PDB file of C-alpha atoms and ligand atoms in Angstrom:
ATOM      1  CA  MET A  20    -139.498 -56.740 208.341  1.00  0.00           C
ATOM      2  CA  LYS A  21    -142.242 -54.222 208.949  1.00  0.00           C
ATOM      3  CA  GLU A  22    -143.605 -52.896 205.667  1.00  0.00           C
ATOM      4  CA  LYS A  23    -144.220 -49.201 205.132  1.00  0.00           C
ATOM      5  CA  ILE A  24    -146.019 -48.459 201.897  1.00  0.00           C
ATOM      6  CA  LEU A  25    -146.386 -45.369 199.684  1.00  0.00           C
ATOM      7  CA  ILE A  26    -149.140 -45.286 197.064  1.00  0.00           C
ATOM      8  CA  ILE A  27    -148.709 -42.646 194.370  1.00  0.00           C
ATOM      9  CA  GLY A  28    -151.970 -41.995 192.509  1.00  0.00           C
ATOM     10  CA  ALA A  29    -154.121 -43.379 195.341  1.00  0.00           C
ATOM     11  CA  CYS A  30    -157.322 -41.629 194.250  1.00  0.00           C
ATOM     12  CA  GLY A  31    -157.636 -43.284 190.841  1.00  0.00           C
ATOM     13  CA  GLN A  32    -159.652 -46.322 189.822  1.00  0.00           C
ATOM     14  CA  ILE A  33    -157.067 -48.856 191.064  1.00  0.00           C
ATOM     15  CA  GLY A  34    -155.566 -46.675 193.786  1.00  0.00           C
ATOM     16  CA  VAL A  35    -158.650 -46.367 195.985  1.00  0.00           C
ATOM     17  CA  GLU A  36    -159.326 -50.100 196.199  1.00  0.00           C
ATOM     18  CA  LEU A  37    -155.650 -51.058 196.425  1.00  0.00           C
ATOM     19  CA  THR A  38    -155.058 -48.592 199.264  1.00  0.00           C
ATOM     20  CA  LEU A  39    -158.043 -49.969 201.202  1.00  0.00           C
ATOM     21  CA  ALA A  40    -156.902 -53.578 200.625  1.00  0.00           C
ATOM     22  CA  LEU A  41    -153.287 -52.883 201.651  1.00  0.00           C
ATOM     23  CA  ARG A  42    -154.451 -51.013 204.760  1.00  0.00           C
ATOM     24  CA  LYS A  43    -156.403 -54.111 205.801  1.00  0.00           C
ATOM     25  CA  ILE A  44    -153.281 -56.251 205.497  1.00  0.00           C
ATOM     26  CA  TYR A  45    -150.547 -53.914 206.768  1.00  0.00           C
ATOM     27  CA  GLY A  46    -152.521 -51.540 209.026  1.00  0.00           C
ATOM     28  CA  GLY A  47    -153.950 -48.148 208.060  1.00  0.00           C
ATOM     29  CA  GLU A  48    -151.048 -46.136 209.481  1.00  0.00           C
ATOM     30  CA  ASN A  49    -148.483 -48.132 207.449  1.00  0.00           C
ATOM     31  CA  VAL A  50    -149.980 -47.277 204.077  1.00  0.00           C
ATOM     32  CA  ILE A  51    -149.507 -43.657 203.007  1.00  0.00           C
ATOM     33  CA  ALA A  52    -151.880 -42.638 200.252  1.00  0.00           C
ATOM     34  CA  SER A  53    -150.912 -39.777 197.949  1.00  0.00           C
ATOM     35  CA  ASP A  54    -152.321 -38.101 194.864  1.00  0.00           C
ATOM     36  CA  ILE A  55    -152.259 -34.736 193.125  1.00  0.00           C
ATOM     37  CA  ARG A  56    -156.029 -34.603 193.713  1.00  0.00           C
ATOM     38  CA  ASP A  57    -157.979 -34.146 196.924  1.00  0.00           C
ATOM     39  CA  GLU A  58    -158.351 -37.244 199.076  1.00  0.00           C
ATOM     40  CA  HIS A  59    -160.996 -39.648 197.751  1.00  0.00           C
ATOM     41  CA  PRO A  60    -163.985 -39.793 200.167  1.00  0.00           C
ATOM     42  CA  LEU A  61    -163.620 -43.579 200.562  1.00  0.00           C
ATOM     43  CA  LEU A  62    -160.047 -43.154 201.831  1.00  0.00           C
ATOM     44  CA  ALA A  63    -160.890 -40.482 204.386  1.00  0.00           C
ATOM     45  CA  GLY A  64    -160.260 -41.643 207.939  1.00  0.00           C
ATOM     46  CA  THR A  65    -158.641 -44.962 206.917  1.00  0.00           C
ATOM     47  CA  GLY A  66    -154.988 -43.819 207.086  1.00  0.00           C
ATOM     48  CA  PRO A  67    -152.512 -41.049 206.277  1.00  0.00           C
ATOM     49  CA  TYR A  68    -152.999 -38.917 203.168  1.00  0.00           C
ATOM     50  CA  THR A  69    -150.661 -36.455 201.516  1.00  0.00           C
ATOM     51  CA  THR A  70    -150.809 -34.359 198.348  1.00  0.00           C
ATOM     52  CA  LEU A  71    -148.060 -35.398 195.938  1.00  0.00           C
ATOM     53  CA  ASN A  72    -147.326 -34.699 192.289  1.00  0.00           C
ATOM     54  CA  ALA A  73    -146.018 -37.999 190.859  1.00  0.00           C
ATOM     55  CA  ASN A  74    -143.342 -36.083 188.933  1.00  0.00           C
ATOM     56  CA  ASP A  75    -142.020 -34.297 192.029  1.00  0.00           C
ATOM     57  CA  ALA A  76    -138.843 -36.272 192.725  1.00  0.00           C
ATOM     58  CA  ASP A  77    -137.744 -34.137 195.709  1.00  0.00           C
ATOM     59  CA  ASN A  78    -141.022 -34.434 197.540  1.00  0.00           C
ATOM     60  CA  THR A  79    -141.246 -38.176 196.817  1.00  0.00           C
ATOM     61  CA  ARG A  80    -137.704 -38.699 198.134  1.00  0.00           C
ATOM     62  CA  ALA A  81    -138.505 -36.669 201.260  1.00  0.00           C
ATOM     63  CA  ILE A  82    -141.571 -38.825 202.042  1.00  0.00           C
ATOM     64  CA  VAL A  83    -139.751 -42.099 201.327  1.00  0.00           C
ATOM     65  CA  LYS A  84    -136.869 -41.110 203.646  1.00  0.00           C
ATOM     66  CA  LYS A  85    -138.933 -39.613 206.433  1.00  0.00           C
ATOM     67  CA  GLU A  86    -141.457 -42.460 206.554  1.00  0.00           C
ATOM     68  CA  GLY A  87    -138.997 -45.335 206.029  1.00  0.00           C
ATOM     69  CA  ILE A  88    -140.909 -46.540 202.947  1.00  0.00           C
ATOM     70  CA  THR A  89    -140.211 -50.170 201.882  1.00  0.00           C
ATOM     71  CA  GLN A  90    -142.759 -50.500 199.044  1.00  0.00           C
ATOM     72  CA  ILE A  91    -143.954 -48.013 196.422  1.00  0.00           C
ATOM     73  CA  TYR A  92    -147.023 -48.525 194.242  1.00  0.00           C
ATOM     74  CA  LEU A  93    -146.835 -46.016 191.397  1.00  0.00           C
ATOM     75  CA  LEU A  94    -150.310 -45.788 189.866  1.00  0.00           C
ATOM     76  CA  ALA A  95    -150.399 -42.221 188.531  1.00  0.00           C
ATOM     77  CA  ALA A  96    -150.807 -42.229 184.737  1.00  0.00           C
ATOM     78  CA  LEU A  97    -152.669 -40.822 181.775  1.00  0.00           C
ATOM     79  CA  LEU A  98    -154.693 -43.621 180.111  1.00  0.00           C
ATOM     80  CA  SER A  99    -155.138 -44.447 176.432  1.00  0.00           C
ATOM     81  CA  ALA A 100    -157.857 -42.035 175.296  1.00  0.00           C
ATOM     82  CA  THR A 101    -156.681 -39.067 177.402  1.00  0.00           C
ATOM     83  CA  GLY A 102    -153.109 -39.775 176.348  1.00  0.00           C
ATOM     84  CA  GLU A 103    -154.069 -39.251 172.706  1.00  0.00           C
ATOM     85  CA  LYS A 104    -155.394 -35.790 173.572  1.00  0.00           C
ATOM     86  CA  ASP A 105    -152.057 -34.789 175.083  1.00  0.00           C
ATOM     87  CA  PRO A 106    -149.302 -37.232 174.040  1.00  0.00           C
ATOM     88  CA  LYS A 107    -146.541 -35.038 175.467  1.00  0.00           C
ATOM     89  CA  LEU A 108    -148.085 -34.902 178.921  1.00  0.00           C
ATOM     90  CA  CYS A 109    -148.748 -38.648 178.704  1.00  0.00           C
ATOM     91  CA  TRP A 110    -145.050 -39.342 178.073  1.00  0.00           C
ATOM     92  CA  ASP A 111    -143.832 -36.838 180.657  1.00  0.00           C
ATOM     93  CA  LEU A 112    -146.118 -38.114 183.423  1.00  0.00           C
ATOM     94  CA  ASN A 113    -146.010 -41.845 182.715  1.00  0.00           C
ATOM     95  CA  MET A 114    -142.264 -42.083 182.052  1.00  0.00           C
ATOM     96  CA  GLY A 115    -141.053 -39.275 184.308  1.00  0.00           C
ATOM     97  CA  SER A 116    -142.737 -40.647 187.406  1.00  0.00           C
ATOM     98  CA  LEU A 117    -141.480 -44.186 186.753  1.00  0.00           C
ATOM     99  CA  ARG A 118    -137.932 -43.091 186.089  1.00  0.00           C
ATOM    100  CA  GLN A 119    -137.688 -41.072 189.275  1.00  0.00           C
ATOM    101  CA  VAL A 120    -139.078 -43.877 191.452  1.00  0.00           C
ATOM    102  CA  LEU A 121    -136.631 -46.380 189.912  1.00  0.00           C
ATOM    103  CA  ASP A 122    -133.764 -43.920 190.446  1.00  0.00           C
ATOM    104  CA  LEU A 123    -134.844 -43.414 194.045  1.00  0.00           C
ATOM    105  CA  ALA A 124    -134.733 -47.170 194.667  1.00  0.00           C
ATOM    106  CA  VAL A 125    -131.192 -47.283 193.240  1.00  0.00           C
ATOM    107  CA  GLU A 126    -130.120 -44.233 195.251  1.00  0.00           C
ATOM    108  CA  MET A 127    -131.379 -45.797 198.508  1.00  0.00           C
ATOM    109  CA  LYS A 128    -130.179 -49.316 197.730  1.00  0.00           C
ATOM    110  CA  ASP A 129    -127.508 -49.529 200.437  1.00  0.00           C
ATOM    111  CA  GLU A 130    -129.733 -48.012 203.091  1.00  0.00           C
ATOM    112  CA  ARG A 131    -132.941 -49.942 202.460  1.00  0.00           C
ATOM    113  CA  LYS A 132    -134.437 -52.231 199.818  1.00  0.00           C
ATOM    114  CA  ILE A 133    -137.478 -50.666 198.171  1.00  0.00           C
ATOM    115  CA  LYS A 134    -139.876 -52.919 196.284  1.00  0.00           C
ATOM    116  CA  ILE A 135    -141.828 -51.220 193.482  1.00  0.00           C
ATOM    117  CA  PHE A 136    -145.124 -52.003 191.788  1.00  0.00           C
ATOM    118  CA  TRP A 137    -145.840 -50.292 188.486  1.00  0.00           C
ATOM    119  CA  PRO A 138    -148.781 -51.266 186.285  1.00  0.00           C
ATOM    120  CA  SER A 139    -148.504 -52.022 182.606  1.00  0.00           C
ATOM    121  CA  SER A 140    -151.434 -52.707 180.285  1.00  0.00           C
ATOM    122  CA  ILE A 141    -152.777 -54.638 177.297  1.00  0.00           C
ATOM    123  CA  ALA A 142    -152.064 -51.347 175.498  1.00  0.00           C
ATOM    124  CA  VAL A 143    -148.436 -52.489 175.039  1.00  0.00           C
ATOM    125  CA  PHE A 144    -149.746 -54.655 172.202  1.00  0.00           C
ATOM    126  CA  GLY A 145    -150.622 -53.372 168.738  1.00  0.00           C
ATOM    127  CA  ALA A 146    -152.163 -54.346 165.420  1.00  0.00           C
ATOM    128  CA  THR A 147    -149.228 -56.628 164.526  1.00  0.00           C
ATOM    129  CA  THR A 148    -149.636 -58.684 167.729  1.00  0.00           C
ATOM    130  CA  PRO A 149    -151.580 -61.983 167.490  1.00  0.00           C
ATOM    131  CA  ARG A 150    -155.074 -61.005 168.755  1.00  0.00           C
ATOM    132  CA  GLN A 151    -156.281 -64.301 170.200  1.00  0.00           C
ATOM    133  CA  ASN A 152    -154.602 -65.713 173.310  1.00  0.00           C
ATOM    134  CA  THR A 153    -151.833 -63.156 173.000  1.00  0.00           C
ATOM    135  CA  PRO A 154    -148.676 -64.765 174.410  1.00  0.00           C
ATOM    136  CA  GLN A 155    -146.414 -63.305 177.103  1.00  0.00           C
ATOM    137  CA  LEU A 156    -143.591 -62.939 174.613  1.00  0.00           C
ATOM    138  CA  THR A 157    -144.721 -61.600 171.241  1.00  0.00           C
ATOM    139  CA  VAL A 158    -144.614 -58.728 168.744  1.00  0.00           C
ATOM    140  CA  MET A 159    -145.191 -55.382 170.471  1.00  0.00           C
ATOM    141  CA  GLU A 160    -145.867 -52.308 168.348  1.00  0.00           C
ATOM    142  CA  PRO A 161    -148.290 -50.167 170.378  1.00  0.00           C
ATOM    143  CA  THR A 162    -150.161 -47.430 168.491  1.00  0.00           C
ATOM    144  CA  THR A 163    -151.149 -45.106 171.365  1.00  0.00           C
ATOM    145  CA  MET A 164    -148.773 -42.908 173.366  1.00  0.00           C
ATOM    146  CA  TYR A 165    -150.133 -44.652 176.468  1.00  0.00           C
ATOM    147  CA  GLY A 166    -149.061 -48.016 174.999  1.00  0.00           C
ATOM    148  CA  VAL A 167    -145.682 -46.579 174.028  1.00  0.00           C
ATOM    149  CA  THR A 168    -145.064 -45.422 177.618  1.00  0.00           C
ATOM    150  CA  LYS A 169    -146.152 -48.775 179.023  1.00  0.00           C
ATOM    151  CA  TYR A 170    -143.882 -50.727 176.688  1.00  0.00           C
ATOM    152  CA  ALA A 171    -140.950 -48.369 177.253  1.00  0.00           C
ATOM    153  CA  GLY A 172    -141.678 -48.527 180.991  1.00  0.00           C
ATOM    154  CA  GLU A 173    -141.566 -52.317 180.987  1.00  0.00           C
ATOM    155  CA  LEU A 174    -138.195 -52.221 179.251  1.00  0.00           C
ATOM    156  CA  LEU A 175    -136.963 -49.664 181.769  1.00  0.00           C
ATOM    157  CA  CYS A 176    -138.091 -51.861 184.688  1.00  0.00           C
ATOM    158  CA  GLN A 177    -136.353 -54.881 183.180  1.00  0.00           C
ATOM    159  CA  TYR A 178    -133.226 -52.818 182.626  1.00  0.00           C
ATOM    160  CA  TYR A 179    -133.127 -51.578 186.234  1.00  0.00           C
ATOM    161  CA  ASN A 180    -133.657 -55.111 187.477  1.00  0.00           C
ATOM    162  CA  ARG A 181    -130.751 -56.475 185.424  1.00  0.00           C
ATOM    163  CA  ARG A 182    -128.426 -53.526 185.895  1.00  0.00           C
ATOM    164  CA  TYR A 183    -129.080 -52.577 189.542  1.00  0.00           C
ATOM    165  CA  GLY A 184    -131.053 -55.522 190.945  1.00  0.00           C
ATOM    166  CA  THR A 185    -134.115 -53.302 191.503  1.00  0.00           C
ATOM    167  CA  ASP A 186    -137.106 -55.346 192.683  1.00  0.00           C
ATOM    168  CA  VAL A 187    -139.815 -53.894 190.432  1.00  0.00           C
ATOM    169  CA  ARG A 188    -142.905 -55.925 189.569  1.00  0.00           C
ATOM    170  CA  SER A 189    -145.604 -55.366 186.982  1.00  0.00           C
ATOM    171  CA  VAL A 190    -148.693 -56.794 185.297  1.00  0.00           C
ATOM    172  CA  ARG A 191    -150.391 -55.978 182.009  1.00  0.00           C
ATOM    173  CA  TYR A 192    -153.847 -55.173 183.351  1.00  0.00           C
ATOM    174  CA  PRO A 193    -156.788 -55.856 181.052  1.00  0.00           C
ATOM    175  CA  GLY A 194    -159.750 -53.434 181.154  1.00  0.00           C
ATOM    176  CA  LEU A 195    -160.679 -53.099 184.826  1.00  0.00           C
ATOM    177  CA  ILE A 196    -164.281 -53.044 186.018  1.00  0.00           C
ATOM    178  CA  SER A 197    -165.097 -51.558 189.394  1.00  0.00           C
ATOM    179  CA  TRP A 198    -167.888 -49.843 191.319  1.00  0.00           C
ATOM    180  CA  LYS A 199    -166.086 -48.073 194.227  1.00  0.00           C
ATOM    181  CA  SER A 200    -164.088 -45.744 192.010  1.00  0.00           C
ATOM    182  CA  VAL A 201    -164.549 -45.094 188.311  1.00  0.00           C
ATOM    183  CA  PRO A 202    -161.935 -45.047 185.547  1.00  0.00           C
ATOM    184  CA  GLY A 203    -161.039 -41.907 183.610  1.00  0.00           C
ATOM    185  CA  GLY A 204    -159.914 -41.617 180.015  1.00  0.00           C
ATOM    186  CA  GLY A 205    -159.561 -45.265 179.026  1.00  0.00           C
ATOM    187  CA  THR A 206    -160.816 -47.241 176.036  1.00  0.00           C
ATOM    188  CA  THR A 207    -162.219 -50.009 178.226  1.00  0.00           C
ATOM    189  CA  ASP A 208    -164.233 -47.544 180.369  1.00  0.00           C
ATOM    190  CA  TYR A 209    -167.484 -48.462 178.558  1.00  0.00           C
ATOM    191  CA  ALA A 210    -167.547 -51.697 180.557  1.00  0.00           C
ATOM    192  CA  VAL A 211    -167.964 -49.674 183.769  1.00  0.00           C
ATOM    193  CA  ASP A 212    -170.321 -46.999 182.353  1.00  0.00           C
ATOM    194  CA  ILE A 213    -172.668 -49.623 180.971  1.00  0.00           C
ATOM    195  CA  TYR A 214    -173.509 -50.909 184.480  1.00  0.00           C
ATOM    196  CA  ILE A 215    -173.948 -47.400 185.878  1.00  0.00           C
ATOM    197  CA  GLN A 216    -176.228 -46.339 183.003  1.00  0.00           C
ATOM    198  CA  ALA A 217    -178.196 -49.615 183.104  1.00  0.00           C
ATOM    199  CA  LEU A 218    -179.240 -48.759 186.655  1.00  0.00           C
ATOM    200  CA  LYS A 219    -179.542 -44.991 186.211  1.00  0.00           C
ATOM    201  CA  ALA A 220    -181.115 -44.587 182.766  1.00  0.00           C
ATOM    202  CA  GLY A 221    -182.105 -48.077 181.628  1.00  0.00           C
ATOM    203  CA  LYS A 222    -180.254 -47.420 178.359  1.00  0.00           C
ATOM    204  CA  TYR A 223    -176.679 -46.968 177.177  1.00  0.00           C
ATOM    205  CA  GLU A 224    -174.932 -45.675 174.057  1.00  0.00           C
ATOM    206  CA  CYS A 225    -171.691 -47.591 173.631  1.00  0.00           C
ATOM    207  CA  PHE A 226    -168.633 -45.940 172.053  1.00  0.00           C
ATOM    208  CA  LEU A 227    -167.347 -49.308 170.783  1.00  0.00           C
ATOM    209  CA  SER A 228    -169.087 -51.548 168.236  1.00  0.00           C
ATOM    210  CA  GLU A 229    -171.092 -54.533 169.454  1.00  0.00           C
ATOM    211  CA  ASN A 230    -168.591 -57.265 168.578  1.00  0.00           C
ATOM    212  CA  THR A 231    -165.414 -55.628 169.884  1.00  0.00           C
ATOM    213  CA  TYR A 232    -163.857 -58.273 172.128  1.00  0.00           C
ATOM    214  CA  LEU A 233    -161.382 -57.067 174.754  1.00  0.00           C
ATOM    215  CA  PRO A 234    -159.711 -58.708 177.746  1.00  0.00           C
ATOM    216  CA  MET A 235    -161.386 -57.588 180.988  1.00  0.00           C
ATOM    217  CA  MET A 236    -161.142 -58.175 184.743  1.00  0.00           C
ATOM    218  CA  TYR A 237    -163.219 -57.419 187.835  1.00  0.00           C
ATOM    219  CA  MET A 238    -161.378 -55.142 190.264  1.00  0.00           C
ATOM    220  CA  ASP A 239    -161.408 -57.719 193.102  1.00  0.00           C
ATOM    221  CA  ASP A 240    -159.305 -60.032 190.925  1.00  0.00           C
ATOM    222  CA  ALA A 241    -157.011 -57.174 189.867  1.00  0.00           C
ATOM    223  CA  ILE A 242    -156.325 -56.146 193.471  1.00  0.00           C
ATOM    224  CA  ARG A 243    -155.707 -59.741 194.540  1.00  0.00           C
ATOM    225  CA  ALA A 244    -153.353 -60.243 191.563  1.00  0.00           C
ATOM    226  CA  THR A 245    -151.395 -57.114 192.479  1.00  0.00           C
ATOM    227  CA  ILE A 246    -150.980 -58.110 196.114  1.00  0.00           C
ATOM    228  CA  GLU A 247    -150.172 -61.756 195.312  1.00  0.00           C
ATOM    229  CA  LEU A 248    -147.492 -60.692 192.833  1.00  0.00           C
ATOM    230  CA  MET A 249    -145.972 -58.282 195.361  1.00  0.00           C
ATOM    231  CA  GLN A 250    -145.953 -61.013 198.035  1.00  0.00           C
ATOM    232  CA  ALA A 251    -144.471 -63.709 195.758  1.00  0.00           C
ATOM    233  CA  PRO A 252    -140.954 -64.856 196.735  1.00  0.00           C
ATOM    234  CA  VAL A 253    -138.499 -62.917 194.567  1.00  0.00           C
ATOM    235  CA  GLU A 254    -136.634 -66.103 193.581  1.00  0.00           C
ATOM    236  CA  ASN A 255    -139.807 -67.464 191.910  1.00  0.00           C
ATOM    237  CA  LEU A 256    -140.016 -64.545 189.497  1.00  0.00           C
ATOM    238  CA  LYS A 257    -138.073 -65.198 186.308  1.00  0.00           C
ATOM    239  CA  THR A 258    -139.971 -62.733 184.093  1.00  0.00           C
ATOM    240  CA  HIS A 259    -139.018 -59.082 184.460  1.00  0.00           C
ATOM    241  CA  MET A 260    -141.215 -57.579 181.779  1.00  0.00           C
ATOM    242  CA  ALA A 261    -144.825 -57.168 183.016  1.00  0.00           C
ATOM    243  CA  PHE A 262    -146.884 -60.344 183.314  1.00  0.00           C
ATOM    244  CA  ASN A 263    -149.826 -61.024 181.012  1.00  0.00           C
ATOM    245  CA  LEU A 264    -152.931 -61.227 183.218  1.00  0.00           C
ATOM    246  CA  SER A 265    -156.266 -62.626 182.166  1.00  0.00           C
ATOM    247  CA  ALA A 266    -159.718 -63.265 183.597  1.00  0.00           C
ATOM    248  CA  MET A 267    -162.375 -62.922 180.872  1.00  0.00           C
ATOM    249  CA  SER A 268    -162.947 -61.592 177.385  1.00  0.00           C
ATOM    250  CA  PHE A 269    -166.236 -60.168 176.170  1.00  0.00           C
ATOM    251  CA  SER A 270    -167.852 -57.779 173.687  1.00  0.00           C
ATOM    252  CA  PRO A 271    -170.245 -54.893 174.447  1.00  0.00           C
ATOM    253  CA  LYS A 272    -173.070 -57.116 173.183  1.00  0.00           C
ATOM    254  CA  GLU A 273    -172.186 -59.886 175.629  1.00  0.00           C
ATOM    255  CA  VAL A 274    -171.987 -57.610 178.653  1.00  0.00           C
ATOM    256  CA  TYR A 275    -175.277 -56.024 177.554  1.00  0.00           C
ATOM    257  CA  GLU A 276    -176.908 -59.466 177.415  1.00  0.00           C
ATOM    258  CA  SER A 277    -175.590 -60.409 180.850  1.00  0.00           C
ATOM    259  CA  ILE A 278    -177.101 -57.199 182.311  1.00  0.00           C
ATOM    260  CA  LYS A 279    -180.380 -57.755 180.430  1.00  0.00           C
ATOM    261  CA  LYS A 280    -180.843 -61.055 182.266  1.00  0.00           C
ATOM    262  CA  ILE A 281    -181.233 -58.973 185.450  1.00  0.00           C
ATOM    263  CA  ILE A 282    -182.619 -55.682 184.072  1.00  0.00           C
ATOM    264  CA  SER A 283    -184.946 -56.979 181.370  1.00  0.00           C
ATOM    265  CA  ASN A 284    -185.889 -53.619 179.795  1.00  0.00           C
ATOM    266  CA  PHE A 285    -182.265 -52.429 179.424  1.00  0.00           C
ATOM    267  CA  GLU A 286    -181.520 -51.002 175.955  1.00  0.00           C
ATOM    268  CA  ILE A 287    -178.259 -50.429 174.113  1.00  0.00           C
ATOM    269  CA  THR A 288    -177.214 -48.506 170.982  1.00  0.00           C
ATOM    270  CA  TYR A 289    -173.770 -48.360 169.371  1.00  0.00           C
ATOM    271  CA  ALA A 290    -171.960 -45.217 168.210  1.00  0.00           C
ATOM    272  CA  PRO A 291    -168.279 -46.110 167.784  1.00  0.00           C
ATOM    273  CA  ASP A 292    -165.927 -43.101 168.082  1.00  0.00           C
ATOM    274  CA  HIS A 293    -162.144 -42.541 167.962  1.00  0.00           C
ATOM    275  CA  ARG A 294    -161.675 -45.158 170.683  1.00  0.00           C
ATOM    276  CA  GLN A 295    -162.775 -47.937 168.302  1.00  0.00           C
ATOM    277  CA  ALA A 296    -159.417 -47.801 166.478  1.00  0.00           C
ATOM    278  CA  ILE A 297    -157.574 -48.128 169.789  1.00  0.00           C
ATOM    279  CA  ALA A 298    -159.699 -51.135 170.811  1.00  0.00           C
ATOM    280  CA  ASP A 299    -159.165 -52.737 167.387  1.00  0.00           C
ATOM    281  CA  SER A 300    -155.399 -52.584 167.873  1.00  0.00           C
ATOM    282  CA  TRP A 301    -155.548 -54.454 171.219  1.00  0.00           C
ATOM    283  CA  PRO A 302    -155.800 -58.198 171.884  1.00  0.00           C
ATOM    284  CA  ALA A 303    -159.198 -59.885 172.192  1.00  0.00           C
ATOM    285  CA  SER A 304    -157.904 -62.421 174.713  1.00  0.00           C
ATOM    286  CA  ILE A 305    -154.716 -63.003 176.675  1.00  0.00           C
ATOM    287  CA  ASP A 306    -152.605 -66.045 177.520  1.00  0.00           C
ATOM    288  CA  ASP A 307    -151.467 -65.618 181.126  1.00  0.00           C
ATOM    289  CA  SER A 308    -149.808 -69.003 181.631  1.00  0.00           C
ATOM    290  CA  THR A 309    -146.511 -67.365 182.685  1.00  0.00           C
ATOM    291  CA  ALA A 310    -148.213 -65.574 185.613  1.00  0.00           C
ATOM    292  CA  ARG A 311    -149.970 -68.821 186.540  1.00  0.00           C
ATOM    293  CA  ALA A 312    -146.662 -70.708 186.505  1.00  0.00           C
ATOM    294  CA  GLU A 313    -144.439 -68.177 188.289  1.00  0.00           C
ATOM    295  CA  TRP A 314    -146.738 -66.904 191.039  1.00  0.00           C
ATOM    296  CA  ASN A 315    -149.856 -69.094 190.883  1.00  0.00           C
ATOM    297  CA  TRP A 316    -152.194 -66.494 189.407  1.00  0.00           C
ATOM    298  CA  LYS A 317    -155.817 -67.635 189.013  1.00  0.00           C
ATOM    299  CA  PRO A 318    -158.873 -65.395 188.416  1.00  0.00           C
ATOM    300  CA  LYS A 319    -162.130 -65.883 190.322  1.00  0.00           C
ATOM    301  CA  PHE A 320    -164.652 -63.714 188.469  1.00  0.00           C
ATOM    302  CA  ASP A 321    -166.266 -64.466 185.110  1.00  0.00           C
ATOM    303  CA  LEU A 322    -168.789 -62.230 183.324  1.00  0.00           C
ATOM    304  CA  GLU A 323    -171.933 -63.570 185.048  1.00  0.00           C
ATOM    305  CA  LYS A 324    -170.409 -63.376 188.519  1.00  0.00           C
ATOM    306  CA  MET A 325    -169.116 -59.877 187.854  1.00  0.00           C
ATOM    307  CA  THR A 326    -172.447 -58.606 186.508  1.00  0.00           C
ATOM    308  CA  THR A 327    -174.244 -59.809 189.632  1.00  0.00           C
ATOM    309  CA  ALA A 328    -171.605 -58.200 191.873  1.00  0.00           C
ATOM    310  CA  MET A 329    -171.549 -54.915 189.928  1.00  0.00           C
ATOM    311  CA  LEU A 330    -175.312 -54.444 189.891  1.00  0.00           C
ATOM    312  CA  GLU A 331    -175.735 -55.406 193.562  1.00  0.00           C
ATOM    313  CA  ASN A 332    -172.980 -53.073 194.736  1.00  0.00           C
ATOM    314  CA  LEU A 333    -173.919 -50.139 192.505  1.00  0.00           C
ATOM    315  CA  LYS A 334    -177.531 -50.363 193.662  1.00  0.00           C
ATOM    316  CA  LYS A 335    -176.404 -49.814 197.263  1.00  0.00           C
TER     317      LYS A 335
HETATM  318  N1  LIG B  11    -158.023 -49.558 180.682  1.00  0.00           N
HETATM  319  C1  LIG B  11    -156.938 -48.968 179.982  1.00  0.00           C
HETATM  320  C2  LIG B  11    -157.396 -48.052 178.921  1.00  0.00           C
HETATM  321  O1  LIG B  11    -158.454 -48.241 178.394  1.00  0.00           O
HETATM  322  C3  LIG B  11    -156.064 -50.029 179.367  1.00  0.00           C
HETATM  323  O2  LIG B  11    -154.991 -50.263 180.192  1.00  0.00           O
HETATM  324  O3  LIG B  11    -156.740 -47.153 178.584  1.00  0.00           O
END
């Protein structure tokens, strides 16, 4: 069957690169990018773009019907740090948009099957979760509103799958590191800023302490994971909560040292702020053996490889 894809939140950190990657596979005209913001410059001219508020159920339904959409990637969300500034908006946006897309898939079930991708996060875990090699199935008591919406969202996805047979797939992304589009409002954002500031200013003040280990992933791996999960045969997928996903784990000090190997006069200082408590409640490393077993997930980038790629690409 010919795929017709709608991306909601296409101008964010994941959205830009995912839209470009999906357009390469399925053809530019078959991937409709949408966001509440203006079109991202990197998307311009690569395929159709429309303005869409992720919480606007009527407009979403109209696009899905008119365009014959078969896959929806719902990426619009408020992240961990921004979510703490406005917990109500975080809940309303993150849960409202998911609920209406799931309902739309149920509503259209007899007409057309719609496959959904919705991202979860390491933020579903909390201080009572085992921090090292956090298992797929474990204690989950998130402390941020962002984490609460991701955990509740996972449960909602699993519920819709069991109750209505909705094909909705999800991963718990670690901190994502990219150079084409930057993150906004996350706790792991330092790991992107540090590369940008290393090149721009030769120094960086980090908002997390030097030995704060967090799970991280280069965007190329994250995009490949997303597409491989969406292409996996449905009968292989036994897990209907989001999959743990892992590539590397490092501290600010370690990423600093990997950059210093290339930019020898790079300097770092540490000034932990309110985001430190969020980072301290998250896992340091993740066990992703379920993803490896069910859909053959395997990362390609480690810290050294990513540092080389980030600095080379940002320089351009
Ligand atoms: N990168 C996200 C954040 O920091 C975690 O999913 O909020």
